[in-house]
Short mmCIF file of C-alpha atoms in Angstrom, two decimals:
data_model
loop_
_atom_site.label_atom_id
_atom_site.label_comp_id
_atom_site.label_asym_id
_atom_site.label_seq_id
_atom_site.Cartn_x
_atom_site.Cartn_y
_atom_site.Cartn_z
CA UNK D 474 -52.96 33.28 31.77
CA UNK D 475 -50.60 35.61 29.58
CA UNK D 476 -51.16 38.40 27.05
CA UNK D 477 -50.26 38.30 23.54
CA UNK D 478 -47.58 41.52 23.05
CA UNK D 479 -47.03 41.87 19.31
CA UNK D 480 -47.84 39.78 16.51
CA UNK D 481 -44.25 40.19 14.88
CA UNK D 482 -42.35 38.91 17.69
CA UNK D 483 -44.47 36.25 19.91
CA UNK D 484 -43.72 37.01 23.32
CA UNK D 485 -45.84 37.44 26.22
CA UNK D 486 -46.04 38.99 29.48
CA UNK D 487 -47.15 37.51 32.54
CA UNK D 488 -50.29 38.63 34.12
CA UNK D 489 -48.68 39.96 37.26
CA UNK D 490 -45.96 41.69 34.52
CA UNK D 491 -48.52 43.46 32.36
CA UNK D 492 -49.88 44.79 35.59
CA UNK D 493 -46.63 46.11 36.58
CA UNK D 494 -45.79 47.57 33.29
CA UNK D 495 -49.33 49.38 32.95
CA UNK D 496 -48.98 51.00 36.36
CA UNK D 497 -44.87 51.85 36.07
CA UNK D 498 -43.82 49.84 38.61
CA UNK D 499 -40.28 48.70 39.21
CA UNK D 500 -39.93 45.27 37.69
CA UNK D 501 -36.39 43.23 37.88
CA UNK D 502 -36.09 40.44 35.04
CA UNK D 503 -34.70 37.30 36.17
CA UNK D 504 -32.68 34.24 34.07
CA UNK D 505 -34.11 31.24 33.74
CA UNK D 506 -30.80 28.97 32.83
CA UNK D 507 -30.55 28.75 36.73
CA UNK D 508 -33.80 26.61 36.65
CA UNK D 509 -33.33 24.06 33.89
CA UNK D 510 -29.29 23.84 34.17
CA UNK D 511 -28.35 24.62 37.50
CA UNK D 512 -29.57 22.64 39.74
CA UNK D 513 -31.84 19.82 39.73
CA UNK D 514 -35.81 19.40 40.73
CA UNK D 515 -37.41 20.26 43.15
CA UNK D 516 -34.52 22.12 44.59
CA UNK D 517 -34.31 24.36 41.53
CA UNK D 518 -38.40 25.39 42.06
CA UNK D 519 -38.01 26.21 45.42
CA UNK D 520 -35.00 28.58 44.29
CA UNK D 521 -36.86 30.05 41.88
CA UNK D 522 -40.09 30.71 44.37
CA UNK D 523 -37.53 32.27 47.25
CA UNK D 524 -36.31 34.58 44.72
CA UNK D 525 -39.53 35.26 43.37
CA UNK D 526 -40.90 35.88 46.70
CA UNK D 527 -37.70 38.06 47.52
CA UNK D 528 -38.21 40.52 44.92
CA UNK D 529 -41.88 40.84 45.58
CA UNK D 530 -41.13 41.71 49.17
CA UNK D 531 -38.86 44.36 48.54
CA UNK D 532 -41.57 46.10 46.20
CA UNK D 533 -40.63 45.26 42.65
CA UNK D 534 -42.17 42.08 40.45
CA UNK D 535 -40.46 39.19 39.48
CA UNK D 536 -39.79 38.43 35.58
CA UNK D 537 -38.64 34.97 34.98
CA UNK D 538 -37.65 35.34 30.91
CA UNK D 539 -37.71 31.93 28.95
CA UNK D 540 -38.78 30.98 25.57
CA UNK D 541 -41.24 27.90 25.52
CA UNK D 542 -42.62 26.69 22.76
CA UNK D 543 -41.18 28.94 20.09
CA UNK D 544 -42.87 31.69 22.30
CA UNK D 545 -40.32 34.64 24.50
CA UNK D 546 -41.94 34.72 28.01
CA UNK D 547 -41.30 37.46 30.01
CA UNK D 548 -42.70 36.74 33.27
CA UNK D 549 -44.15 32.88 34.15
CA UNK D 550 -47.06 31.93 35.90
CA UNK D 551 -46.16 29.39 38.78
CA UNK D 552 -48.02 26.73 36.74
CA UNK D 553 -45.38 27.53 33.78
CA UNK D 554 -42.27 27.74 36.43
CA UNK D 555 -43.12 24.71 37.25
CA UNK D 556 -42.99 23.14 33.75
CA UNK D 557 -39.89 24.56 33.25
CA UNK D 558 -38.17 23.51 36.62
CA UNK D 559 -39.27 19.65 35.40
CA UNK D 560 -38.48 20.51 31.69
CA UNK D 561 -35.44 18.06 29.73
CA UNK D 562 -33.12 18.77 27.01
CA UNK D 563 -34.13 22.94 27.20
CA UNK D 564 -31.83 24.60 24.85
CA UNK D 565 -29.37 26.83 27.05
CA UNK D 566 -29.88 30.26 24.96
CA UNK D 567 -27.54 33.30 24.72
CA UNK D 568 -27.56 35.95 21.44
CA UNK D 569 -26.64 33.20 19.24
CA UNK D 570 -29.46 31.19 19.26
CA UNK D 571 -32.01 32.83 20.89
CA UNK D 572 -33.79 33.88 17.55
CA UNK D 573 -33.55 30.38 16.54
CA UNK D 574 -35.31 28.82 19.41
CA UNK D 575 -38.25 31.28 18.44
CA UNK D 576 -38.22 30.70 15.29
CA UNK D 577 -38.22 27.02 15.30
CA UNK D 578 -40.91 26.77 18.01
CA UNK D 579 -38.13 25.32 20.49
CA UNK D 580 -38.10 25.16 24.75
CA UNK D 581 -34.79 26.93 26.04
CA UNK D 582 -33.59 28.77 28.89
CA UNK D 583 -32.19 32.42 28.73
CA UNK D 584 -28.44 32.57 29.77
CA UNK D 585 -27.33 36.14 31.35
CA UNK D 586 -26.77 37.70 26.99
CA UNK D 587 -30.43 36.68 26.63
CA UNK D 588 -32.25 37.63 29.38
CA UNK D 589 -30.56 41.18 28.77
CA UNK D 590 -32.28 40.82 25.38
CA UNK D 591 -35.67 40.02 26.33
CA UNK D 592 -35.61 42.54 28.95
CA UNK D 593 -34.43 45.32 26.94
CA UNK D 594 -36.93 43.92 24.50
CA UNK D 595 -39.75 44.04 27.59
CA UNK D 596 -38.19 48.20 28.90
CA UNK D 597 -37.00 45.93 31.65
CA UNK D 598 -34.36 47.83 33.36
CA UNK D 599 -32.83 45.25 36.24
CA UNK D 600 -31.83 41.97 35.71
CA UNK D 601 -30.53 39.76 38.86
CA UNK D 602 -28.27 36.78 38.23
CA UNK D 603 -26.04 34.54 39.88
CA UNK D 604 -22.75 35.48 38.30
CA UNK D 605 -21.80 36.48 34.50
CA UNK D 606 -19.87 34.53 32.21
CA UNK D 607 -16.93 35.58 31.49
CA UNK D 608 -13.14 35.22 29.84
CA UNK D 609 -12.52 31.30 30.69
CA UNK D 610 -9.12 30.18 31.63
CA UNK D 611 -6.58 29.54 29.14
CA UNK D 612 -8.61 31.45 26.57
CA UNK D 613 -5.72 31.91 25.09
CA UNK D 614 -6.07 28.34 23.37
CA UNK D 615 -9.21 27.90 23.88
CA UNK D 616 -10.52 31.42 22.77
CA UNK D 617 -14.00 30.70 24.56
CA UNK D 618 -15.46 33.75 25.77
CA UNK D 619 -18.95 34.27 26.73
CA UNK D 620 -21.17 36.75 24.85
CA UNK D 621 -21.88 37.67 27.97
CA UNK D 622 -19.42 40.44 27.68
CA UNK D 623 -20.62 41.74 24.90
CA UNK D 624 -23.92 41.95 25.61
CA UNK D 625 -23.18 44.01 28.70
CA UNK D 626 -21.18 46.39 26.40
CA UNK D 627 -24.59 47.22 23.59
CA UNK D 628 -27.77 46.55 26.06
CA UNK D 629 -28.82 48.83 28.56
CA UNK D 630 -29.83 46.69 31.26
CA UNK D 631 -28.53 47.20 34.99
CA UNK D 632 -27.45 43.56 35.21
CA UNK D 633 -26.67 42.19 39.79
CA UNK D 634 -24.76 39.29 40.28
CA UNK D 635 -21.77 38.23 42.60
CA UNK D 636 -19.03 39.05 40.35
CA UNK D 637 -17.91 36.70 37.39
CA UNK D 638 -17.82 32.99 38.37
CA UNK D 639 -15.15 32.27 39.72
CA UNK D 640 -14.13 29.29 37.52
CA UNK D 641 -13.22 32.28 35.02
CA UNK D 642 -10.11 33.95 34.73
CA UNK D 643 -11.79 36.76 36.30
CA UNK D 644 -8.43 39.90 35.94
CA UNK D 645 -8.64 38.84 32.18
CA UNK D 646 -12.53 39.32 32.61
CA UNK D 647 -12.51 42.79 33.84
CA UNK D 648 -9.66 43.97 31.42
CA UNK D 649 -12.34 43.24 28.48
CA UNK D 650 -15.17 45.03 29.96
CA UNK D 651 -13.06 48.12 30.58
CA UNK D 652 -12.07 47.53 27.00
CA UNK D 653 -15.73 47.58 26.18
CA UNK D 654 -16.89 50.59 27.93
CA UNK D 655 -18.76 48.70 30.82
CA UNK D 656 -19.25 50.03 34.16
CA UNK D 657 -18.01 47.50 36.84
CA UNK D 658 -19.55 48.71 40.72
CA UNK D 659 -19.12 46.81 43.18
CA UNK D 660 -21.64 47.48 46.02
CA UNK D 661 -20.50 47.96 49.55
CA UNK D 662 -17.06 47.06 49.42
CA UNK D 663 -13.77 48.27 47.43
CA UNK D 664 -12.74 44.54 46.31
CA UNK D 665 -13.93 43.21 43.50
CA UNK D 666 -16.30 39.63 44.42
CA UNK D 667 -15.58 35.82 43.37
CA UNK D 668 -18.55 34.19 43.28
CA UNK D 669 -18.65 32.22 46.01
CA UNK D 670 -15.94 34.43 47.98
CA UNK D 671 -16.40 37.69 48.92
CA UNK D 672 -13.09 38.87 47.67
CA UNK D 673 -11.43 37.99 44.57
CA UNK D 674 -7.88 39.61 45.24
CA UNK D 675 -8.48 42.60 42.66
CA UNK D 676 -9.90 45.85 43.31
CA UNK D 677 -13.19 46.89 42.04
CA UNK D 678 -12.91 49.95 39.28
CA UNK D 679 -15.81 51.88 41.02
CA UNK D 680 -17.59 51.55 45.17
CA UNK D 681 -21.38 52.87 45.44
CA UNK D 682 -22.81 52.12 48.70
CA UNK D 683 -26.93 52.70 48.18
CA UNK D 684 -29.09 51.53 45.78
CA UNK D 685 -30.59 55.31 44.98
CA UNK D 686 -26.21 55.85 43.96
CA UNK D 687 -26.60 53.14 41.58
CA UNK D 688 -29.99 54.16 40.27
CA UNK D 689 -28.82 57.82 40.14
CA UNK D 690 -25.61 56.63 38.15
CA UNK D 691 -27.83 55.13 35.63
CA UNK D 692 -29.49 58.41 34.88
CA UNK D 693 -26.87 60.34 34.65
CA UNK D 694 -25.61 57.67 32.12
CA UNK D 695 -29.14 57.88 30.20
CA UNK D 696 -28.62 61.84 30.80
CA UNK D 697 -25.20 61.68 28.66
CA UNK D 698 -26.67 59.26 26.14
CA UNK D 699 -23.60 56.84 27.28
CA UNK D 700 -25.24 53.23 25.61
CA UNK D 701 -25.23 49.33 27.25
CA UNK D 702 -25.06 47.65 30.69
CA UNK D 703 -23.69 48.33 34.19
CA UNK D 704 -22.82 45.49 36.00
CA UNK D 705 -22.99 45.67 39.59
CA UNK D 706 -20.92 43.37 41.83
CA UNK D 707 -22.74 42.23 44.68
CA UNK D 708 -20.48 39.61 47.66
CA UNK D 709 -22.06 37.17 48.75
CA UNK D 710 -23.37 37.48 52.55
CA UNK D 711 -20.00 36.75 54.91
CA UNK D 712 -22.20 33.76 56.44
CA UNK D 713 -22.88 32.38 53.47
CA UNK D 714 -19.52 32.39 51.33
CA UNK D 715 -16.83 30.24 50.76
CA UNK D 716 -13.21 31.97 51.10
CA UNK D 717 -11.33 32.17 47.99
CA UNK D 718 -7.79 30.23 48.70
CA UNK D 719 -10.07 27.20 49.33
CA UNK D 720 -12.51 27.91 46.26
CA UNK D 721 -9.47 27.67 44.23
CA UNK D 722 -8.29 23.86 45.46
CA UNK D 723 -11.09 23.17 44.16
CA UNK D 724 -11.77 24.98 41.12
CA UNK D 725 -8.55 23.47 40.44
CA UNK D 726 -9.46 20.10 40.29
CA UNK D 727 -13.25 20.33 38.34
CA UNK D 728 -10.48 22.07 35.76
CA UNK D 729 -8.40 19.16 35.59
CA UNK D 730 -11.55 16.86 35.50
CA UNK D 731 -13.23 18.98 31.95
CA UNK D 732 -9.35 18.85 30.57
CA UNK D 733 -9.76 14.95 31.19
CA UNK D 734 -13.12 14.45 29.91
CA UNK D 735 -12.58 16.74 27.03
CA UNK D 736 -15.24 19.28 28.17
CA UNK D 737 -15.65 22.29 25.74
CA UNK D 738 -18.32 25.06 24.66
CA UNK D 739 -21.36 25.35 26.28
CA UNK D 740 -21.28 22.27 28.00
CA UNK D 741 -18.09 23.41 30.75
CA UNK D 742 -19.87 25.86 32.90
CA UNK D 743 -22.73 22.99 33.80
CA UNK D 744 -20.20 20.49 33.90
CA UNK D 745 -17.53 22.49 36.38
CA UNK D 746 -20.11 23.31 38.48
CA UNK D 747 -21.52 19.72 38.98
CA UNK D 748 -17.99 18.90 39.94
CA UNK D 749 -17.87 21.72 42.03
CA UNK D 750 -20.81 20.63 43.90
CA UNK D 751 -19.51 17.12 44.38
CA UNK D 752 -16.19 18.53 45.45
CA UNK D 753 -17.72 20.44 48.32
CA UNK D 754 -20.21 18.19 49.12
CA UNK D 755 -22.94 20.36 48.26
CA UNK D 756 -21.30 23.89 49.84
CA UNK D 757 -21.11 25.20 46.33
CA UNK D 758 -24.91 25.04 45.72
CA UNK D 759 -26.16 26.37 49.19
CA UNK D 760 -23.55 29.39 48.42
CA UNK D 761 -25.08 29.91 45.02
CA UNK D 762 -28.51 30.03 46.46
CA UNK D 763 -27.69 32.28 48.94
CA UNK D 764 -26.11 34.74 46.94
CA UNK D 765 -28.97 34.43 43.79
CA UNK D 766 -31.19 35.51 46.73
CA UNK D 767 -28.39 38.57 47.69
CA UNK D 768 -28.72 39.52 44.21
CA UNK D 769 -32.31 39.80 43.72
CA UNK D 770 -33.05 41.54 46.94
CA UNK D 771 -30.43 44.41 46.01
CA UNK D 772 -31.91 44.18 42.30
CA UNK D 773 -35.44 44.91 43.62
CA UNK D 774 -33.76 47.88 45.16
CA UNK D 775 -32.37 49.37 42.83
CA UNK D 776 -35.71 48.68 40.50
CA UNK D 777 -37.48 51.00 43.16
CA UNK D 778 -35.13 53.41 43.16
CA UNK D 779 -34.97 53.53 39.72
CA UNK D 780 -38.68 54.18 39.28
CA UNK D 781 -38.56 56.82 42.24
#
């Protein structure tokens, strides 16, 4: 069951959500682009569950954001992650179009610019993701960069991931969101992540090493009135990742693949990363899981020491 939240906008919480709003506790939103464009069923359910379960065990509550139905979900039922794990042709949503797919009663998944929205939308504070989008190679044909950036720079919403993905041009990726007033932290470590590799050969601009430093950043950042995101790099476990110099061979070749099959917009991210799986013979994917999980443990962290 959900609850109806205003009759302007239709959007609902979750059950388990309301409760956590009406009590104040520490709540960490979660994408749901992951779950229809990712990876395929059941795999993609039984991601969704872990990381579910993750954040609930670490003493925050899970919001899974989608629109279904014309309606802005924050929060699903397992009956309505379900659905959505088995749901075709879901719109892929960012800032663009995420108003549309309300509007005109449409199914689509929130993307990292959305999700940010419907938290900020829901007093959300955390979001966990896989990795941002970013500044794509060659954008300097191509121009394609994802509003990802952006969004980060106007909504205040502590966003956890492993870095930008590392089929980005990730030094070009950083220069804009320095440009754009967005704190980069990495956590733990003074090199800035890759994804799937721990270290992407650059620096991170700033270290903090406990999730009460990164919650206690953020309030000194609400203290000064300083507006949008933080986005906090967190590498992927050392058992789990894939070292760079061999990402790269084969980031290299999905490129060359998209160039051939005349891959653009939207549709490149799902498309290198299918290639990517291939490529690795399924490395990529059990990486990616791993660190989604990384992510929304540290999230959940933060979330509690935020409401602390």
């Amino acid at each position: 069951m959900t609850r109806p939240v205003s009759a302007l906008l239709p959007m609902q919480y979750s059950d388990e959500v309301a409760a956590a709003k009406a009590r104040g506790a520490p709540i960490v939103a979660l994408e749901s682009t992951i779950i229809t464009h990712g990876m395929p069923y059941p795999g993609n359910l039984n991601m969704a569950r872990s990381v579910e379960r993750i954040i609930r065990e670490e003493g925050a509550v899970p919001a899974t954001i989608a629109v279904i139905d014309g309606i802005l979900h924050i929060g699903l039922d397992d009956a309505l992650l379900e659905a959505l794990a088995q749901t075709e042709g879901a719109m892929k949503l960012s800032r663009a179009d995420l108003a549309f797919a309300i509007a005109e009663r449409r199914t689509g998944a929130t993307t990292v610019a959305a999700t940010m929205i419907g938290a900020a939308r829901a007093g959300i504070k955390v979001f966990a993701t896989g990795g941002i989008g970013g500044v794509h190679r060659k954008a300097e044909e191509t121009f394609d960069i994802s509003a990802d950036l952006d969004e980060l720079s106007r909504t205040g919403v502590i966003v956890v991931c492993a870095g930008a993905k590392a089929i980005l041009d990730i030094p070009k990726t950083l220069e804009v969101l320095e440009t754009r007033g967005v704190p980069v932290v990495t956590y733990d470590s003074p090199n800035f992540p890759a994804f799937w590799s721990r270290d992407s050969g650059l620096k991170s601009p700033l270290t903090l090493n406990s999730p009460a430093a990164i919650a206690n950043f953020q309030k000194v950042r609400d203290q000064l009135g300083v507006d949008g995101g933080m986005l906090i790099a967190n590498p992927v476990p050392e058992a789990d990742e894939i070292e760079r110099e061999e990402m790269e061979i084969y980031i290299a070749r999905a490129l060359d693949n998209a160039e051939r099959d005349e891959i653009a917009g939207k549709a490149v991210t799902p498309y290198l990363l299918d290639s990517l799986f291939r490529l690795t013979d399924g490395r990529s994917l059990k990486t990616n899981i791993a660190l989604v999980e990384n992510n929304a443990r540290l999230a959940a962290e933060i979330a509690v020491a935020l409401a602390d």
